[in-house]
PDB file of C-alpha atoms and ligand atoms in Angstrom:
ATOM      1  CA  UNK A   1     100.808  97.935  94.842  1.00 98.00           C
ATOM      2  CA  UNK A   2     101.194  96.287  98.108  1.00 98.00           C
ATOM      3  CA  UNK A   3     104.715  95.108  99.373  1.00 98.00           C
ATOM      4  CA  UNK A   4     106.130  93.306 102.235  1.00 98.00           C
ATOM      5  CA  UNK A   5     109.184  95.120 103.584  1.00 98.00           C
ATOM      6  CA  UNK A   6     111.014  92.490 105.600  1.00 98.00           C
ATOM      7  CA  UNK A   7     113.202  93.343 108.755  1.00 98.00           C
ATOM      8  CA  UNK A   8     116.614  92.034 109.014  1.00 98.00           C
ATOM      9  CA  UNK A   9     118.979  90.925 111.667  1.00 98.00           C
ATOM     10  CA  UNK A  10     122.779  90.972 111.740  1.00 98.00           C
ATOM     11  CA  UNK A  11     123.769  87.540 112.522  1.00 98.00           C
ATOM     12  CA  UNK A  12     127.408  88.761 112.985  1.00 98.00           C
ATOM     13  CA  UNK A  13     128.814  92.379 112.537  1.00 98.00           C
ATOM     14  CA  UNK A  14     132.508  93.139 112.538  1.00 98.00           C
ATOM     15  CA  UNK A  15     133.481  96.815 112.452  1.00 98.00           C
ATOM     16  CA  UNK A  16     136.694  97.620 110.633  1.00 97.00           C
ATOM     17  CA  UNK A  17     138.518 101.050 110.230  1.00 95.00           C
ATOM     18  CA  UNK A  18     137.110 104.427 110.049  1.00 94.00           C
ATOM     19  CA  UNK A  19     137.345 105.561 106.521  1.00 95.00           C
ATOM     20  CA  UNK A  20     137.931 109.109 105.143  1.00 96.00           C
ATOM     21  CA  UNK A  21     134.375 109.526 103.999  1.00 94.00           C
ATOM     22  CA  UNK A  22     133.195 108.927 107.751  1.00 94.00           C
ATOM     23  CA  UNK A  23     131.934 105.404 107.522  1.00 96.00           C
ATOM     24  CA  UNK A  24     133.505 102.434 108.899  1.00 97.00           C
ATOM     25  CA  UNK A  25     134.297  99.400 106.723  1.00 97.00           C
ATOM     26  CA  UNK A  26     132.169  96.352 108.090  1.00 97.00           C
ATOM     27  CA  UNK A  27     131.619  92.709 107.445  1.00 98.00           C
ATOM     28  CA  UNK A  28     128.233  91.483 108.449  1.00 98.00           C
ATOM     29  CA  UNK A  29     125.915  88.511 107.799  1.00 98.00           C
ATOM     30  CA  UNK A  30     122.600  89.969 107.128  1.00 98.00           C
ATOM     31  CA  UNK A  31     119.411  87.715 107.300  1.00 98.00           C
ATOM     32  CA  UNK A  32     115.821  88.810 106.473  1.00 98.00           C
ATOM     33  CA  UNK A  33     113.145  87.873 109.015  1.00 98.00           C
ATOM     34  CA  UNK A  34     109.521  87.082 109.005  1.00 98.00           C
ATOM     35  CA  UNK A  35     108.570  90.499 110.521  1.00 98.00           C
ATOM     36  CA  UNK A  36     107.491  93.003 107.999  1.00 98.00           C
ATOM     37  CA  UNK A  37     106.239  96.454 107.272  1.00 98.00           C
ATOM     38  CA  UNK A  38     103.507  96.882 104.562  1.00 98.00           C
ATOM     39  CA  UNK A  39     104.414  99.399 101.984  1.00 98.00           C
ATOM     40  CA  UNK A  40     101.601 100.611  99.722  1.00 98.00           C
ATOM     41  CA  UNK A  41     102.548 102.419  96.461  1.00 98.00           C
ATOM     42  CA  UNK A  42     100.117 104.161  94.269  1.00 98.00           C
ATOM     43  CA  UNK A  43     100.817 106.233  90.997  1.00 96.00           C
ATOM     44  CA  UNK A  44     100.616 109.948  91.893  1.00 97.00           C
ATOM     45  CA  UNK A  45     101.675 113.331  90.400  1.00 95.00           C
ATOM     46  CA  UNK A  46     104.361 113.977  92.974  1.00 96.00           C
ATOM     47  CA  UNK A  47     106.293 111.831  95.646  1.00 97.00           C
ATOM     48  CA  UNK A  48     103.842 112.002  98.643  1.00 95.00           C
ATOM     49  CA  UNK A  49     104.285 110.419 102.130  1.00 95.00           C
ATOM     50  CA  UNK A  50     100.965 109.211 103.148  1.00 94.00           C
ATOM     51  CA  UNK A  51     102.047 107.252 106.124  1.00 91.00           C
ATOM     52  CA  UNK A  52     101.172 109.618 108.941  1.00 86.00           C
ATOM     53  CA  UNK A  53     104.093 108.667 110.981  1.00 85.00           C
ATOM     54  CA  UNK A  54     106.582 110.763 112.608  1.00 80.00           C
ATOM     55  CA  UNK A  55     109.844 109.089 111.174  1.00 78.00           C
ATOM     56  CA  UNK A  56     112.154 111.822 113.073  1.00 73.00           C
ATOM     57  CA  UNK A  57     114.361 112.373 110.130  1.00 74.00           C
ATOM     58  CA  UNK A  58     112.841 111.593 106.715  1.00 79.00           C
ATOM     59  CA  UNK A  59     110.979 108.608 105.704  1.00 92.00           C
ATOM     60  CA  UNK A  60     113.651 106.412 103.800  1.00 96.00           C
ATOM     61  CA  UNK A  61     111.020 105.080 101.540  1.00 97.00           C
ATOM     62  CA  UNK A  62     110.432 108.921 100.314  1.00 97.00           C
ATOM     63  CA  UNK A  63     114.211 109.430 100.031  1.00 97.00           C
ATOM     64  CA  UNK A  64     114.425 106.065  98.045  1.00 98.00           C
ATOM     65  CA  UNK A  65     111.735 107.287  95.609  1.00 98.00           C
ATOM     66  CA  UNK A  66     113.477 110.677  95.206  1.00 97.00           C
ATOM     67  CA  UNK A  67     116.851 109.029  94.641  1.00 98.00           C
ATOM     68  CA  UNK A  68     115.470 106.679  91.886  1.00 98.00           C
ATOM     69  CA  UNK A  69     113.477 109.519  90.250  1.00 98.00           C
ATOM     70  CA  UNK A  70     116.743 111.418  90.013  1.00 98.00           C
ATOM     71  CA  UNK A  71     118.947 108.331  88.862  1.00 98.00           C
ATOM     72  CA  UNK A  72     116.330 107.255  86.344  1.00 98.00           C
ATOM     73  CA  UNK A  73     115.729 110.819  84.982  1.00 97.00           C
ATOM     74  CA  UNK A  74     111.928 110.348  85.048  1.00 96.00           C
ATOM     75  CA  UNK A  75     108.935 112.769  86.041  1.00 95.00           C
ATOM     76  CA  UNK A  76     106.809 110.022  87.741  1.00 95.00           C
ATOM     77  CA  UNK A  77     105.539 110.448  91.419  1.00 97.00           C
ATOM     78  CA  UNK A  78     104.159 107.960  93.813  1.00 98.00           C
ATOM     79  CA  UNK A  79     102.029 108.040  96.998  1.00 98.00           C
ATOM     80  CA  UNK A  80     103.595 106.040  99.699  1.00 97.00           C
ATOM     81  CA  UNK A  81     101.934 104.673 102.780  1.00 97.00           C
ATOM     82  CA  UNK A  82     103.903 102.475 105.195  1.00 97.00           C
ATOM     83  CA  UNK A  83     102.278 100.488 107.749  1.00 96.00           C
ATOM     84  CA  UNK A  84     104.777 100.104 110.443  1.00 96.00           C
ATOM     85  CA  UNK A  85     105.106  96.935 112.375  1.00 97.00           C
ATOM     86  CA  UNK A  86     108.936  96.950 112.624  1.00 97.00           C
ATOM     87  CA  UNK A  87     110.047  98.992 115.646  1.00 96.00           C
ATOM     88  CA  UNK A  88     112.068 102.163 114.921  1.00 93.00           C
ATOM     89  CA  UNK A  89     115.642 102.700 116.230  1.00 92.00           C
ATOM     90  CA  UNK A  90     115.914  98.932 116.906  1.00 97.00           C
ATOM     91  CA  UNK A  91     118.601  97.923 114.381  1.00 98.00           C
ATOM     92  CA  UNK A  92     116.140  95.682 112.630  1.00 98.00           C
ATOM     93  CA  UNK A  93     116.471  97.777 109.435  1.00 97.00           C
ATOM     94  CA  UNK A  94     112.764  98.942 109.256  1.00 96.00           C
ATOM     95  CA  UNK A  95     113.397 102.157 107.468  1.00 96.00           C
ATOM     96  CA  UNK A  96     115.936 100.503 105.072  1.00 98.00           C
ATOM     97  CA  UNK A  97     113.461  97.701 104.364  1.00 98.00           C
ATOM     98  CA  UNK A  98     110.667 100.457 103.472  1.00 98.00           C
ATOM     99  CA  UNK A  99     113.312 101.854 101.144  1.00 98.00           C
ATOM    100  CA  UNK A 100     114.287  98.711  99.629  1.00 98.00           C
ATOM    101  CA  UNK A 101     110.625  97.560  98.919  1.00 98.00           C
ATOM    102  CA  UNK A 102     109.922 101.163  97.621  1.00 98.00           C
ATOM    103  CA  UNK A 103     112.784 100.679  94.873  1.00 98.00           C
ATOM    104  CA  UNK A 104     111.783  97.262  93.917  1.00 98.00           C
ATOM    105  CA  UNK A 105     108.099  98.382  93.476  1.00 98.00           C
ATOM    106  CA  UNK A 106     108.839 101.622  91.712  1.00 98.00           C
ATOM    107  CA  UNK A 107     111.057  99.724  89.165  1.00 98.00           C
ATOM    108  CA  UNK A 108     107.920  98.015  87.957  1.00 97.00           C
ATOM    109  CA  UNK A 109     105.310 100.857  88.822  1.00 98.00           C
ATOM    110  CA  UNK A 110     107.393 103.283  86.743  1.00 98.00           C
ATOM    111  CA  UNK A 111     108.166 100.785  84.246  1.00 97.00           C
ATOM    112  CA  UNK A 112     112.060 101.038  84.377  1.00 98.00           C
ATOM    113  CA  UNK A 113     112.868  97.232  84.283  1.00 98.00           C
ATOM    114  CA  UNK A 114     116.139  97.902  85.994  1.00 98.00           C
ATOM    115  CA  UNK A 115     116.427  94.771  88.001  1.00 98.00           C
ATOM    116  CA  UNK A 116     117.853  94.415  91.549  1.00 97.00           C
ATOM    117  CA  UNK A 117     121.464  94.786  90.536  1.00 97.00           C
ATOM    118  CA  UNK A 118     120.949  98.036  89.191  1.00 98.00           C
ATOM    119  CA  UNK A 119     118.711  99.288  91.761  1.00 98.00           C
ATOM    120  CA  UNK A 120     121.351  98.347  94.459  1.00 98.00           C
ATOM    121  CA  UNK A 121     123.612 101.250  93.108  1.00 98.00           C
ATOM    122  CA  UNK A 122     120.852 103.837  93.922  1.00 98.00           C
ATOM    123  CA  UNK A 123     119.994 102.026  97.308  1.00 98.00           C
ATOM    124  CA  UNK A 124     123.719 103.029  98.488  1.00 97.00           C
ATOM    125  CA  UNK A 125     122.669 106.600  98.398  1.00 96.00           C
ATOM    126  CA  UNK A 126     119.880 106.102 100.612  1.00 97.00           C
ATOM    127  CA  UNK A 127     121.557 104.206 103.586  1.00 96.00           C
ATOM    128  CA  UNK A 128     124.206 101.510 104.235  1.00 96.00           C
ATOM    129  CA  UNK A 129     121.892  98.483 104.861  1.00 98.00           C
ATOM    130  CA  UNK A 130     119.588  99.363 101.825  1.00 98.00           C
ATOM    131  CA  UNK A 131     121.600  97.476  99.115  1.00 98.00           C
ATOM    132  CA  UNK A 132     121.574  94.302 101.175  1.00 98.00           C
ATOM    133  CA  UNK A 133     118.002  94.407 101.429  1.00 98.00           C
ATOM    134  CA  UNK A 134     117.445  94.987  97.735  1.00 98.00           C
ATOM    135  CA  UNK A 135     119.609  92.135  97.054  1.00 98.00           C
ATOM    136  CA  UNK A 136     117.350  89.862  99.226  1.00 97.00           C
ATOM    137  CA  UNK A 137     118.282  86.501 100.795  1.00 98.00           C
ATOM    138  CA  UNK A 138     120.950  85.932 103.451  1.00 98.00           C
ATOM    139  CA  UNK A 139     123.957  88.208 102.522  1.00 98.00           C
ATOM    140  CA  UNK A 140     127.383  88.968 103.357  1.00 98.00           C
ATOM    141  CA  UNK A 141     127.523  92.659 103.471  1.00 98.00           C
ATOM    142  CA  UNK A 142     130.967  94.273 103.205  1.00 98.00           C
ATOM    143  CA  UNK A 143     132.636  97.874 102.832  1.00 97.00           C
ATOM    144  CA  UNK A 144     130.357 100.364 103.914  1.00 96.00           C
ATOM    145  CA  UNK A 145     127.521  98.094 103.106  1.00 96.00           C
ATOM    146  CA  UNK A 146     127.688  98.532  99.266  1.00 95.00           C
ATOM    147  CA  UNK A 147     129.506  95.099  98.461  1.00 98.00           C
ATOM    148  CA  UNK A 148     126.863  92.511  98.890  1.00 98.00           C
ATOM    149  CA  UNK A 149     126.977  88.860  97.978  1.00 98.00           C
ATOM    150  CA  UNK A 150     124.820  85.819  98.621  1.00 98.00           C
ATOM    151  CA  UNK A 151     125.805  83.898 101.956  1.00 98.00           C
ATOM    152  CA  UNK A 152     127.397  80.652 101.019  1.00 96.00           C
ATOM    153  CA  UNK A 153     127.718  79.404 104.655  1.00 95.00           C
ATOM    154  CA  UNK A 154     125.328  77.608 107.008  1.00 93.00           C
ATOM    155  CA  UNK A 155     122.082  79.448 108.056  1.00 94.00           C
ATOM    156  CA  UNK A 156     120.630  78.704 111.461  1.00 94.00           C
ATOM    157  CA  UNK A 157     116.939  78.044 110.986  1.00 94.00           C
ATOM    158  CA  UNK A 158     115.870  77.933 114.605  1.00 97.00           C
ATOM    159  CA  UNK A 159     113.389  80.547 115.652  1.00 98.00           C
ATOM    160  CA  UNK A 160     114.421  83.893 116.964  1.00 98.00           C
ATOM    161  CA  UNK A 161     113.028  85.781 119.926  1.00 98.00           C
ATOM    162  CA  UNK A 162     113.381  89.427 119.641  1.00 98.00           C
ATOM    163  CA  UNK A 163     113.254  92.029 122.387  1.00 98.00           C
ATOM    164  CA  UNK A 164     113.638  95.763 122.126  1.00 98.00           C
ATOM    165  CA  UNK A 165     114.261  97.820 125.266  1.00 97.00           C
ATOM    166  CA  UNK A 166     112.373 101.140 125.179  1.00 95.00           C
ATOM    167  CA  UNK A 167     115.576 103.114 124.343  1.00 95.00           C
ATOM    168  CA  UNK A 168     116.268 104.333 120.856  1.00 92.00           C
ATOM    169  CA  UNK A 169     119.858 103.629 119.810  1.00 93.00           C
ATOM    170  CA  UNK A 170     121.352 106.250 117.472  1.00 94.00           C
ATOM    171  CA  UNK A 171     123.459 104.604 114.816  1.00 96.00           C
ATOM    172  CA  UNK A 172     126.057 107.544 114.384  1.00 95.00           C
ATOM    173  CA  UNK A 173     126.236 107.723 118.252  1.00 97.00           C
ATOM    174  CA  UNK A 174     126.987 104.116 118.829  1.00 98.00           C
ATOM    175  CA  UNK A 175     129.599 104.113 115.935  1.00 97.00           C
ATOM    176  CA  UNK A 176     131.207 107.182 117.722  1.00 97.00           C
ATOM    177  CA  UNK A 177     131.323 105.176 121.054  1.00 98.00           C
ATOM    178  CA  UNK A 178     132.922 102.174 119.274  1.00 98.00           C
ATOM    179  CA  UNK A 179     136.464 101.635 120.488  1.00 97.00           C
ATOM    180  CA  UNK A 180     139.150  99.193 118.805  1.00 97.00           C
ATOM    181  CA  UNK A 181     139.020  97.074 122.131  1.00 98.00           C
ATOM    182  CA  UNK A 182     135.349  96.302 121.462  1.00 98.00           C
ATOM    183  CA  UNK A 183     136.319  93.937 118.554  1.00 98.00           C
ATOM    184  CA  UNK A 184     135.829  90.375 119.029  1.00 96.00           C
ATOM    185  CA  UNK A 185     134.157  90.276 122.271  1.00 96.00           C
ATOM    186  CA  UNK A 186     131.071  88.658 120.756  1.00 97.00           C
ATOM    187  CA  UNK A 187     129.299  88.273 117.300  1.00 98.00           C
ATOM    188  CA  UNK A 188     128.591  92.006 117.041  1.00 98.00           C
ATOM    189  CA  UNK A 189     131.354  94.590 117.453  1.00 98.00           C
ATOM    190  CA  UNK A 190     129.060  97.349 118.164  1.00 98.00           C
ATOM    191  CA  UNK A 191     127.373  95.625 121.133  1.00 98.00           C
ATOM    192  CA  UNK A 192     129.673  96.897 123.865  1.00 98.00           C
ATOM    193  CA  UNK A 193     129.482 100.446 122.563  1.00 98.00           C
ATOM    194  CA  UNK A 194     125.739 100.397 122.598  1.00 98.00           C
ATOM    195  CA  UNK A 195     125.662  98.803 126.183  1.00 98.00           C
ATOM    196  CA  UNK A 196     127.895 101.669 127.497  1.00 98.00           C
ATOM    197  CA  UNK A 197     125.450 104.276 125.900  1.00 98.00           C
ATOM    198  CA  UNK A 198     122.439 102.323 126.977  1.00 98.00           C
ATOM    199  CA  UNK A 199     122.588  99.885 129.961  1.00 98.00           C
ATOM    200  CA  UNK A 200     118.907  98.846 129.055  1.00 97.00           C
ATOM    201  CA  UNK A 201     120.478  96.942 126.225  1.00 98.00           C
ATOM    202  CA  UNK A 202     122.708  94.765 128.580  1.00 98.00           C
ATOM    203  CA  UNK A 203     119.644  94.337 130.629  1.00 97.00           C
ATOM    204  CA  UNK A 204     117.610  93.045 127.752  1.00 98.00           C
ATOM    205  CA  UNK A 205     120.493  90.739 126.846  1.00 98.00           C
ATOM    206  CA  UNK A 206     120.388  89.338 130.434  1.00 98.00           C
ATOM    207  CA  UNK A 207     116.661  88.985 130.396  1.00 98.00           C
ATOM    208  CA  UNK A 208     116.591  86.942 127.216  1.00 98.00           C
ATOM    209  CA  UNK A 209     119.357  84.469 128.611  1.00 98.00           C
ATOM    210  CA  UNK A 210     117.415  84.184 132.043  1.00 98.00           C
ATOM    211  CA  UNK A 211     114.162  83.399 130.116  1.00 98.00           C
ATOM    212  CA  UNK A 212     116.119  80.544 128.357  1.00 98.00           C
ATOM    213  CA  UNK A 213     117.235  82.204 125.036  1.00 98.00           C
ATOM    214  CA  UNK A 214     120.434  80.828 123.378  1.00 98.00           C
ATOM    215  CA  UNK A 215     123.209  82.797 121.663  1.00 98.00           C
ATOM    216  CA  UNK A 216     121.776  86.178 122.772  1.00 98.00           C
ATOM    217  CA  UNK A 217     123.101  89.172 120.742  1.00 98.00           C
ATOM    218  CA  UNK A 218     122.419  92.651 119.620  1.00 98.00           C
ATOM    219  CA  UNK A 219     121.211  93.347 116.036  1.00 98.00           C
ATOM    220  CA  UNK A 220     122.978  96.300 114.039  1.00 98.00           C
ATOM    221  CA  UNK A 221     123.524  99.336 116.269  1.00 98.00           C
ATOM    222  CA  UNK A 222     120.690  98.187 118.629  1.00 97.00           C
ATOM    223  CA  UNK A 223     118.582  98.580 120.537  1.00 97.00           C
ATOM    224  CA  UNK A 224     116.826  95.402 119.884  1.00 98.00           C
ATOM    225  CA  UNK A 225     118.442  92.118 121.012  1.00 98.00           C
ATOM    226  CA  UNK A 226     117.645  88.576 119.849  1.00 98.00           C
ATOM    227  CA  UNK A 227     118.189  84.941 120.860  1.00 98.00           C
ATOM    228  CA  UNK A 228     117.691  81.532 119.507  1.00 98.00           C
ATOM    229  CA  UNK A 229     115.088  78.927 120.606  1.00 98.00           C
ATOM    230  CA  UNK A 230     115.133  75.280 119.824  1.00 98.00           C
ATOM    231  CA  UNK A 231     111.783  75.199 118.318  1.00 98.00           C
ATOM    232  CA  UNK A 232     108.607  77.244 118.148  1.00 98.00           C
ATOM    233  CA  UNK A 233     107.361  75.905 121.438  1.00 98.00           C
ATOM    234  CA  UNK A 234     110.322  76.856 123.373  1.00 98.00           C
ATOM    235  CA  UNK A 235     110.243  80.374 121.651  1.00 98.00           C
ATOM    236  CA  UNK A 236     106.659  80.751 122.937  1.00 98.00           C
ATOM    237  CA  UNK A 237     107.815  79.884 126.382  1.00 98.00           C
ATOM    238  CA  UNK A 238     110.827  82.238 126.225  1.00 98.00           C
ATOM    239  CA  UNK A 239     108.467  85.104 125.131  1.00 98.00           C
ATOM    240  CA  UNK A 240     105.943  84.425 128.035  1.00 97.00           C
ATOM    241  CA  UNK A 241     108.721  84.592 130.443  1.00 97.00           C
ATOM    242  CA  UNK A 242     109.760  88.018 129.356  1.00 97.00           C
ATOM    243  CA  UNK A 243     108.287  90.688 131.330  1.00 85.00           C
ATOM    244  CA  UNK A 244     105.680  92.966 129.693  1.00 86.00           C
ATOM    245  CA  UNK A 245     106.423  96.579 128.826  1.00 87.00           C
ATOM    246  CA  UNK A 246     108.916  96.027 126.167  1.00 94.00           C
ATOM    247  CA  UNK A 247     108.244  95.254 122.480  1.00 97.00           C
ATOM    248  CA  UNK A 248     108.983  91.474 121.833  1.00 98.00           C
ATOM    249  CA  UNK A 249     108.226  89.082 119.149  1.00 98.00           C
ATOM    250  CA  UNK A 250     108.994  85.734 117.712  1.00 98.00           C
ATOM    251  CA  UNK A 251     110.528  85.552 114.110  1.00 98.00           C
ATOM    252  CA  UNK A 252     112.110  83.189 111.495  1.00 98.00           C
ATOM    253  CA  UNK A 253     114.958  83.775 109.109  1.00 98.00           C
ATOM    254  CA  UNK A 254     112.803  83.854 105.760  1.00 96.00           C
ATOM    255  CA  UNK A 255     115.463  83.176 102.966  1.00 81.00           C
TER     256      UNK A 255
HETATM  257  O1  C5P B   1     124.184 104.874 106.067  1.00 94.72           O
HETATM  258  P1  C5P B   1     123.366 104.950 107.336  1.00 94.72           P
HETATM  259  O2  C5P B   1     122.462 106.242 107.229  1.00 94.72           O
HETATM  260  O3  C5P B   1     122.681 103.790 107.753  1.00 94.72           O
HETATM  261  O4  C5P B   1     124.510 105.329 108.309  1.00 94.72           O
HETATM  262  C1  C5P B   1     124.133 105.942 109.663  1.00 94.72           C
HETATM  263  C2  C5P B   1     125.558 106.425 110.363  1.00 94.72           C
HETATM  264  O5  C5P B   1     126.127 105.199 110.802  1.00 94.72           O
HETATM  265  C3  C5P B   1     126.517 107.042 109.338  1.00 94.72           C
HETATM  266  O6  C5P B   1     126.558 108.460 109.571  1.00 94.72           O
HETATM  267  C4  C5P B   1     127.942 106.558 110.334  1.00 94.72           C
HETATM  268  O7  C5P B   1     128.015 107.257 111.468  1.00 94.72           O
HETATM  269  C5  C5P B   1     127.380 105.251 110.798  1.00 94.72           C
HETATM  270  N1  C5P B   1     127.973 104.023 109.853  1.00 94.72           N
HETATM  271  C6  C5P B   1     129.315 103.874 109.765  1.00 94.72           C
HETATM  272  N2  C5P B   1     129.774 102.844 108.943  1.00 94.72           N
HETATM  273  C7  C5P B   1     128.839 102.207 108.224  1.00 94.72           C
HETATM  274  C8  C5P B   1     127.593 102.351 108.398  1.00 94.72           C
HETATM  275  C9  C5P B   1     127.141 103.342 109.121  1.00 94.72           C
HETATM  276  O8  C5P B   1     130.139 104.550 110.368  1.00 94.72           O
HETATM  277  N3  C5P B   1     129.397 101.175 107.469  1.00 94.72           N
END
């Protein structure tokens, strides 16, 4: 079974209070975009990672398969191969997207028939962004990330130009650096903290603006940033003006 695991951008991200469980309450509008990893699932005796990629910690797709096997009380296995196209450590939800696609795929491969609503409970265990990506579409994500509802507001359909500086932003580190004064400085409350830790992110935002990008901002805890273009032709021009060396791409909101 072959699945497309779509990346996300946080169109907005408001950080609330630190909770007793170590997470922050947040409120974020999350949109899936046209950039995706390809996740290949094949029946197997055990849960096997066949991606051949160093994920640093554990492959979230494998963690998702283990969590679903536990929750469903089944003996089944799966061979998971992820073809990575979404840069890692970017705030584009690549690992979470792989996990979400794996849950949806295994629901049918293992014949569970749970549906997305029930899978979202398991998704919570895997990571804060995973329930939103299992839900699908543009969503409002609240709480730690477990309260997800379809976004009823306007969705800007203009193309996005994405740029990822060569730094890897660690989500826990960025949350630790977050200060109350950072709130409301822009659409993403984590952006000032990430820029303090990694000045390359500030430079990437400036580069996007200089190249003609509009409404430049960071996604998630970084390090990728994105801006709007009026249309595809303008997006191509902005992309060309950005210096080489960093990962860059054009994408659209897909929902
Ligand atoms: O759930 P996930 O593994 O994506 O979270 C990574 C880290 O990001 C957490 O350990 C926590 O430090 C931080 N985080 C947070 N509040 C959230 C989501 C993540 O503080 N709502």
